[in-house]
JSON list of C-alpha atoms in Angstrom, two decimals:
[
{"chain": "H", "resi": 2, "resn": "MET", "atom": "CA", "xyz": [172.16, 104.71, 94.36]},
{"chain": "H", "resi": 3, "resn": "LYS", "atom": "CA", "xyz": [168.45, 105.05, 94.83]},
{"chain": "H", "resi": 4, "resn": "ALA", "atom": "CA", "xyz": [165.79, 103.26, 92.82]},
{"chain": "H", "resi": 5, "resn": "ARG", "atom": "CA", "xyz": [162.04, 103.47, 93.02]},
{"chain": "H", "resi": 6, "resn": "VAL", "atom": "CA", "xyz": [159.71, 100.65, 92.07]},
{"chain": "H", "resi": 7, "resn": "ILE", "atom": "CA", "xyz": [156.02, 101.36, 91.48]},
{"chain": "H", "resi": 8, "resn": "VAL", "atom": "CA", "xyz": [153.74, 98.33, 91.71]},
{"chain": "H", "resi": 9, "resn": "MET", "atom": "CA", "xyz": [150.16, 98.68, 90.50]},
{"chain": "H", "resi": 10, "resn": "LEU", "atom": "CA", "xyz": [147.34, 96.20, 89.99]},
{"chain": "H", "resi": 11, "resn": "LYS", "atom": "CA", "xyz": [146.97, 95.43, 86.30]},
{"chain": "H", "resi": 12, "resn": "THR", "atom": "CA", "xyz": [144.14, 97.04, 84.38]},
{"chain": "H", "resi": 13, "resn": "GLY", "atom": "CA", "xyz": [141.07, 94.89, 84.79]},
{"chain": "H", "resi": 14, "resn": "VAL", "atom": "CA", "xyz": [142.03, 93.63, 88.23]},
{"chain": "H", "resi": 15, "resn": "LEU", "atom": "CA", "xyz": [139.54, 94.88, 90.80]},
{"chain": "H", "resi": 16, "resn": "ASP", "atom": "CA", "xyz": [141.05, 97.49, 93.14]},
{"chain": "H", "resi": 17, "resn": "PRO", "atom": "CA", "xyz": [138.78, 97.79, 96.20]},
{"chain": "H", "resi": 18, "resn": "GLN", "atom": "CA", "xyz": [141.16, 100.15, 98.02]},
{"chain": "H", "resi": 19, "resn": "GLY", "atom": "CA", "xyz": [141.20, 102.56, 95.11]},
{"chain": "H", "resi": 20, "resn": "GLU", "atom": "CA", "xyz": [137.42, 102.28, 94.84]},
{"chain": "H", "resi": 21, "resn": "ALA", "atom": "CA", "xyz": [137.06, 103.06, 98.57]},
{"chain": "H", "resi": 22, "resn": "ILE", "atom": "CA", "xyz": [139.22, 106.17, 98.19]},
{"chain": "H", "resi": 23, "resn": "ARG", "atom": "CA", "xyz": [137.20, 107.33, 95.16]},
{"chain": "H", "resi": 24, "resn": "HIS", "atom": "CA", "xyz": [133.98, 106.89, 97.10]},
{"chain": "H", "resi": 25, "resn": "ALA", "atom": "CA", "xyz": [135.32, 108.65, 100.20]},
{"chain": "H", "resi": 26, "resn": "LEU", "atom": "CA", "xyz": [136.61, 111.64, 98.22]},
{"chain": "H", "resi": 27, "resn": "GLY", "atom": "CA", "xyz": [133.18, 112.00, 96.60]},
{"chain": "H", "resi": 28, "resn": "ALA", "atom": "CA", "xyz": [131.45, 111.81, 99.97]},
{"chain": "H", "resi": 29, "resn": "MET", "atom": "CA", "xyz": [133.79, 114.52, 101.29]},
{"chain": "H", "resi": 30, "resn": "GLY", "atom": "CA", "xyz": [132.68, 116.88, 98.55]},
{"chain": "H", "resi": 31, "resn": "PHE", "atom": "CA", "xyz": [135.57, 116.57, 96.11]},
{"chain": "H", "resi": 32, "resn": "ASP", "atom": "CA", "xyz": [133.96, 116.64, 92.68]},
{"chain": "H", "resi": 33, "resn": "GLY", "atom": "CA", "xyz": [135.44, 115.36, 89.48]},
{"chain": "H", "resi": 34, "resn": "VAL", "atom": "CA", "xyz": [137.28, 112.35, 90.86]},
{"chain": "H", "resi": 35, "resn": "GLU", "atom": "CA", "xyz": [136.75, 109.94, 87.99]},
{"chain": "H", "resi": 36, "resn": "GLY", "atom": "CA", "xyz": [138.96, 107.08, 89.01]},
{"chain": "H", "resi": 37, "resn": "VAL", "atom": "CA", "xyz": [141.45, 106.05, 91.67]},
{"chain": "H", "resi": 38, "resn": "ARG", "atom": "CA", "xyz": [143.96, 103.19, 91.65]},
{"chain": "H", "resi": 39, "resn": "GLN", "atom": "CA", "xyz": [146.12, 102.46, 94.65]},
{"chain": "H", "resi": 40, "resn": "GLY", "atom": "CA", "xyz": [149.47, 100.76, 94.44]},
{"chain": "H", "resi": 41, "resn": "LYS", "atom": "CA", "xyz": [152.73, 100.35, 96.26]},
{"chain": "H", "resi": 42, "resn": "VAL", "atom": "CA", "xyz": [155.94, 102.29, 96.00]},
{"chain": "H", "resi": 43, "resn": "ILE", "atom": "CA", "xyz": [159.19, 100.72, 97.16]},
{"chain": "H", "resi": 44, "resn": "GLU", "atom": "CA", "xyz": [162.22, 102.96, 97.57]},
{"chain": "H", "resi": 45, "resn": "LEU", "atom": "CA", "xyz": [165.47, 101.03, 97.48]},
{"chain": "H", "resi": 46, "resn": "GLU", "atom": "CA", "xyz": [168.86, 102.25, 98.65]},
{"chain": "H", "resi": 47, "resn": "LEU", "atom": "CA", "xyz": [171.28, 100.11, 96.68]},
{"chain": "H", "resi": 48, "resn": "ALA", "atom": "CA", "xyz": [175.02, 99.66, 96.20]},
{"chain": "H", "resi": 49, "resn": "ASP", "atom": "CA", "xyz": [176.18, 101.73, 93.21]},
{"chain": "H", "resi": 50, "resn": "SER", "atom": "CA", "xyz": [177.18, 98.57, 91.36]},
{"chain": "H", "resi": 51, "resn": "THR", "atom": "CA", "xyz": [173.58, 97.29, 91.21]},
{"chain": "H", "resi": 52, "resn": "SER", "atom": "CA", "xyz": [172.42, 96.86, 87.62]},
{"chain": "H", "resi": 53, "resn": "GLU", "atom": "CA", "xyz": [168.92, 97.54, 86.37]},
{"chain": "H", "resi": 54, "resn": "ASP", "atom": "CA", "xyz": [168.75, 93.84, 85.45]},
{"chain": "H", "resi": 55, "resn": "GLU", "atom": "CA", "xyz": [169.20, 92.98, 89.11]},
{"chain": "H", "resi": 56, "resn": "ILE", "atom": "CA", "xyz": [166.39, 95.35, 90.13]},
{"chain": "H", "resi": 57, "resn": "THR", "atom": "CA", "xyz": [164.18, 93.70, 87.50]},
{"chain": "H", "resi": 58, "resn": "ARG", "atom": "CA", "xyz": [164.94, 90.34, 89.07]},
{"chain": "H", "resi": 59, "resn": "MET", "atom": "CA", "xyz": [164.01, 91.68, 92.52]},
{"chain": "H", "resi": 60, "resn": "CYS", "atom": "CA", "xyz": [160.66, 92.79, 91.09]},
{"chain": "H", "resi": 61, "resn": "GLU", "atom": "CA", "xyz": [159.97, 89.50, 89.34]},
{"chain": "H", "resi": 62, "resn": "ARG", "atom": "CA", "xyz": [160.93, 87.36, 92.31]},
{"chain": "H", "resi": 63, "resn": "LEU", "atom": "CA", "xyz": [159.67, 89.36, 95.30]},
{"chain": "H", "resi": 64, "resn": "LEU", "atom": "CA", "xyz": [158.35, 92.88, 94.87]},
{"chain": "H", "resi": 65, "resn": "ALA", "atom": "CA", "xyz": [155.50, 92.27, 92.43]},
{"chain": "H", "resi": 66, "resn": "ASN", "atom": "CA", "xyz": [153.06, 89.45, 91.91]},
{"chain": "H", "resi": 67, "resn": "THR", "atom": "CA", "xyz": [153.27, 89.52, 88.13]},
{"chain": "H", "resi": 68, "resn": "VAL", "atom": "CA", "xyz": [150.07, 87.54, 87.72]},
{"chain": "H", "resi": 69, "resn": "ILE", "atom": "CA", "xyz": [147.98, 90.49, 88.87]},
{"chain": "H", "resi": 70, "resn": "GLU", "atom": "CA", "xyz": [150.47, 93.36, 89.24]},
{"chain": "H", "resi": 71, "resn": "SER", "atom": "CA", "xyz": [152.63, 95.36, 86.88]},
{"chain": "H", "resi": 72, "resn": "TYR", "atom": "CA", "xyz": [155.75, 97.22, 87.96]},
{"chain": "H", "resi": 73, "resn": "ARG", "atom": "CA", "xyz": [157.79, 100.16, 86.76]},
{"chain": "H", "resi": 74, "resn": "ILE", "atom": "CA", "xyz": [161.39, 100.86, 87.78]},
{"chain": "H", "resi": 75, "resn": "GLU", "atom": "CA", "xyz": [162.51, 104.50, 88.11]},
{"chain": "H", "resi": 76, "resn": "THR", "atom": "CA", "xyz": [166.20, 105.14, 88.77]},
{"chain": "B", "resi": 22, "resn": "MET", "atom": "CA", "xyz": [143.97, 114.92, 84.00]},
{"chain": "B", "resi": 23, "resn": "LYS", "atom": "CA", "xyz": [146.04, 112.43, 85.91]},
{"chain": "B", "resi": 24, "resn": "ALA", "atom": "CA", "xyz": [147.79, 113.07, 89.20]},
{"chain": "B", "resi": 25, "resn": "ARG", "atom": "CA", "xyz": [149.96, 110.79, 91.25]},
{"chain": "B", "resi": 26, "resn": "VAL", "atom": "CA", "xyz": [150.32, 111.05, 95.01]},
{"chain": "B", "resi": 27, "resn": "ILE", "atom": "CA", "xyz": [153.21, 109.29, 96.75]},
{"chain": "B", "resi": 28, "resn": "VAL", "atom": "CA", "xyz": [152.71, 108.70, 100.48]},
{"chain": "B", "resi": 29, "resn": "MET", "atom": "CA", "xyz": [155.72, 107.58, 102.53]},
{"chain": "B", "resi": 30, "resn": "LEU", "atom": "CA", "xyz": [156.28, 107.13, 106.23]},
{"chain": "B", "resi": 31, "resn": "LYS", "atom": "CA", "xyz": [158.28, 110.05, 107.59]},
{"chain": "B", "resi": 32, "resn": "THR", "atom": "CA", "xyz": [161.96, 109.54, 108.30]},
{"chain": "B", "resi": 33, "resn": "GLY", "atom": "CA", "xyz": [162.31, 108.13, 111.77]},
{"chain": "B", "resi": 34, "resn": "VAL", "atom": "CA", "xyz": [158.99, 106.31, 111.71]},
{"chain": "B", "resi": 35, "resn": "LEU", "atom": "CA", "xyz": [159.57, 102.56, 111.85]},
{"chain": "B", "resi": 36, "resn": "ASP", "atom": "CA", "xyz": [158.73, 100.83, 108.56]},
{"chain": "B", "resi": 37, "resn": "PRO", "atom": "CA", "xyz": [158.36, 97.09, 109.27]},
{"chain": "B", "resi": 38, "resn": "GLN", "atom": "CA", "xyz": [157.18, 96.31, 105.72]},
{"chain": "B", "resi": 39, "resn": "GLY", "atom": "CA", "xyz": [160.26, 97.93, 104.22]},
{"chain": "B", "resi": 40, "resn": "GLU", "atom": "CA", "xyz": [162.44, 96.14, 106.74]},
{"chain": "B", "resi": 41, "resn": "ALA", "atom": "CA", "xyz": [160.84, 92.80, 105.83]},
{"chain": "B", "resi": 42, "resn": "ILE", "atom": "CA", "xyz": [161.53, 93.41, 102.14]},
{"chain": "B", "resi": 43, "resn": "ARG", "atom": "CA", "xyz": [165.17, 94.35, 102.86]},
{"chain": "B", "resi": 44, "resn": "HIS", "atom": "CA", "xyz": [165.62, 91.18, 104.87]},
{"chain": "B", "resi": 45, "resn": "ALA", "atom": "CA", "xyz": [163.94, 88.98, 102.26]},
{"chain": "B", "resi": 46, "resn": "LEU", "atom": "CA", "xyz": [166.04, 90.41, 99.41]},
{"chain": "B", "resi": 47, "resn": "GLY", "atom": "CA", "xyz": [169.19, 89.70, 101.41]},
{"chain": "B", "resi": 48, "resn": "ALA", "atom": "CA", "xyz": [168.06, 86.15, 102.14]},
{"chain": "B", "resi": 49, "resn": "MET", "atom": "CA", "xyz": [167.40, 85.63, 98.41]},
{"chain": "B", "resi": 50, "resn": "GLY", "atom": "CA", "xyz": [170.98, 86.51, 97.60]},
{"chain": "B", "resi": 51, "resn": "PHE", "atom": "CA", "xyz": [170.62, 90.11, 96.45]},
{"chain": "B", "resi": 52, "resn": "ASP", "atom": "CA", "xyz": [173.65, 91.90, 97.85]},
{"chain": "B", "resi": 53, "resn": "GLY", "atom": "CA", "xyz": [174.03, 95.59, 98.41]},
{"chain": "B", "resi": 54, "resn": "VAL", "atom": "CA", "xyz": [170.47, 96.36, 99.46]},
{"chain": "B", "resi": 55, "resn": "GLU", "atom": "CA", "xyz": [171.18, 99.00, 102.08]},
{"chain": "B", "resi": 56, "resn": "GLY", "atom": "CA", "xyz": [167.71, 100.22, 102.88]},
{"chain": "B", "resi": 57, "resn": "VAL", "atom": "CA", "xyz": [164.11, 99.80, 101.82]},
{"chain": "B", "resi": 58, "resn": "ARG", "atom": "CA", "xyz": [161.09, 101.99, 102.53]},
{"chain": "B", "resi": 59, "resn": "GLN", "atom": "CA", "xyz": [157.63, 101.02, 101.40]},
{"chain": "B", "resi": 60, "resn": "GLY", "atom": "CA", "xyz": [154.89, 103.51, 100.75]},
{"chain": "B", "resi": 61, "resn": "LYS", "atom": "CA", "xyz": [151.67, 103.98, 98.85]},
{"chain": "B", "resi": 62, "resn": "VAL", "atom": "CA", "xyz": [151.04, 105.43, 95.44]},
{"chain": "B", "resi": 63, "resn": "ILE", "atom": "CA", "xyz": [147.60, 106.73, 94.55]},
{"chain": "B", "resi": 64, "resn": "GLU", "atom": "CA", "xyz": [146.84, 107.45, 90.91]},
{"chain": "B", "resi": 65, "resn": "LEU", "atom": "CA", "xyz": [143.95, 109.85, 90.48]},
{"chain": "B", "resi": 66, "resn": "GLU", "atom": "CA", "xyz": [141.96, 110.44, 87.31]},
{"chain": "B", "resi": 67, "resn": "LEU", "atom": "CA", "xyz": [140.55, 113.94, 87.82]},
{"chain": "B", "resi": 68, "resn": "ALA", "atom": "CA", "xyz": [138.45, 116.49, 86.00]},
{"chain": "B", "resi": 69, "resn": "ASP", "atom": "CA", "xyz": [140.70, 118.90, 84.09]},
{"chain": "B", "resi": 70, "resn": "SER", "atom": "CA", "xyz": [139.50, 121.79, 86.23]},
{"chain": "B", "resi": 71, "resn": "THR", "atom": "CA", "xyz": [140.97, 120.29, 89.42]},
{"chain": "B", "resi": 72, "resn": "SER", "atom": "CA", "xyz": [143.57, 122.59, 90.96]},
{"chain": "B", "resi": 73, "resn": "GLU", "atom": "CA", "xyz": [146.73, 121.46, 92.71]},
{"chain": "B", "resi": 74, "resn": "ASP", "atom": "CA", "xyz": [145.34, 123.13, 95.85]},
{"chain": "B", "resi": 75, "resn": "GLU", "atom": "CA", "xyz": [142.40, 120.76, 95.74]},
{"chain": "B", "resi": 76, "resn": "ILE", "atom": "CA", "xyz": [144.71, 117.74, 95.44]},
{"chain": "B", "resi": 77, "resn": "THR", "atom": "CA", "xyz": [146.67, 119.06, 98.43]},
{"chain": "B", "resi": 78, "resn": "ARG", "atom": "CA", "xyz": [143.42, 119.18, 100.39]},
{"chain": "B", "resi": 79, "resn": "MET", "atom": "CA", "xyz": [142.62, 115.57, 99.41]},
{"chain": "B", "resi": 80, "resn": "CYS", "atom": "CA", "xyz": [146.04, 114.55, 100.76]},
{"chain": "B", "resi": 81, "resn": "GLU", "atom": "CA", "xyz": [145.67, 116.46, 104.01]},
{"chain": "B", "resi": 82, "resn": "ARG", "atom": "CA", "xyz": [142.15, 115.26, 104.70]},
{"chain": "B", "resi": 83, "resn": "LEU", "atom": "CA", "xyz": [142.18, 111.66, 103.45]},
{"chain": "B", "resi": 84, "resn": "LEU", "atom": "CA", "xyz": [145.13, 110.27, 101.55]},
{"chain": "B", "resi": 85, "resn": "ALA", "atom": "CA", "xyz": [147.92, 110.80, 104.07]},
{"chain": "B", "resi": 86, "resn": "ASN", "atom": "CA", "xyz": [148.09, 110.65, 107.83]},
{"chain": "B", "resi": 87, "resn": "THR", "atom": "CA", "xyz": [150.27, 113.72, 108.19]},
{"chain": "B", "resi": 88, "resn": "VAL", "atom": "CA", "xyz": [151.28, 112.83, 111.75]},
{"chain": "B", "resi": 89, "resn": "ILE", "atom": "CA", "xyz": [153.43, 109.96, 110.51]},
{"chain": "B", "resi": 90, "resn": "GLU", "atom": "CA", "xyz": [153.35, 110.23, 106.71]},
{"chain": "B", "resi": 91, "resn": "SER", "atom": "CA", "xyz": [154.62, 112.71, 104.16]},
{"chain": "B", "resi": 92, "resn": "TYR", "atom": "CA", "xyz": [153.19, 113.07, 100.67]},
{"chain": "B", "resi": 93, "resn": "ARG", "atom": "CA", "xyz": [154.35, 114.29, 97.29]},
{"chain": "B", "resi": 94, "resn": "ILE", "atom": "CA", "xyz": [152.04, 115.27, 94.44]},
{"chain": "B", "resi": 95, "resn": "GLU", "atom": "CA", "xyz": [153.20, 114.61, 90.87]},
{"chain": "B", "resi": 96, "resn": "THR", "atom": "CA", "xyz": [151.03, 115.92, 88.05]}
]
């Protein structure tokens, strides 16, 4: 089975990479870019027996720093 | 409007970050992790008039390095 984990900085945590992209897009002439946040996506190829609980544990223990990041699991 | 761009290394391009995650999950006792690829997700807050063509141009010109990366736009 495949699972996708999206890890984003929490709202309120400064995102300099996203800010740099927003600024660059503006400088390149793209109008109307109001905000940009950059995060990570982790695509997992897992044994079919893997439970969503186990994926949650992977996120909590390794994939996300839950102090400053939130994660979303898409299966 | 919101748009999400997913940027992944193309198949065949070495992904050391993904490999490191796969190895770490195995070492932590998570069985059945067969493969991991890590990529970027860019969440854009755009003016409602922005066309998908324009987002494609942002990807081609800035967000993805199309030599080694592929991108997917989700609106």
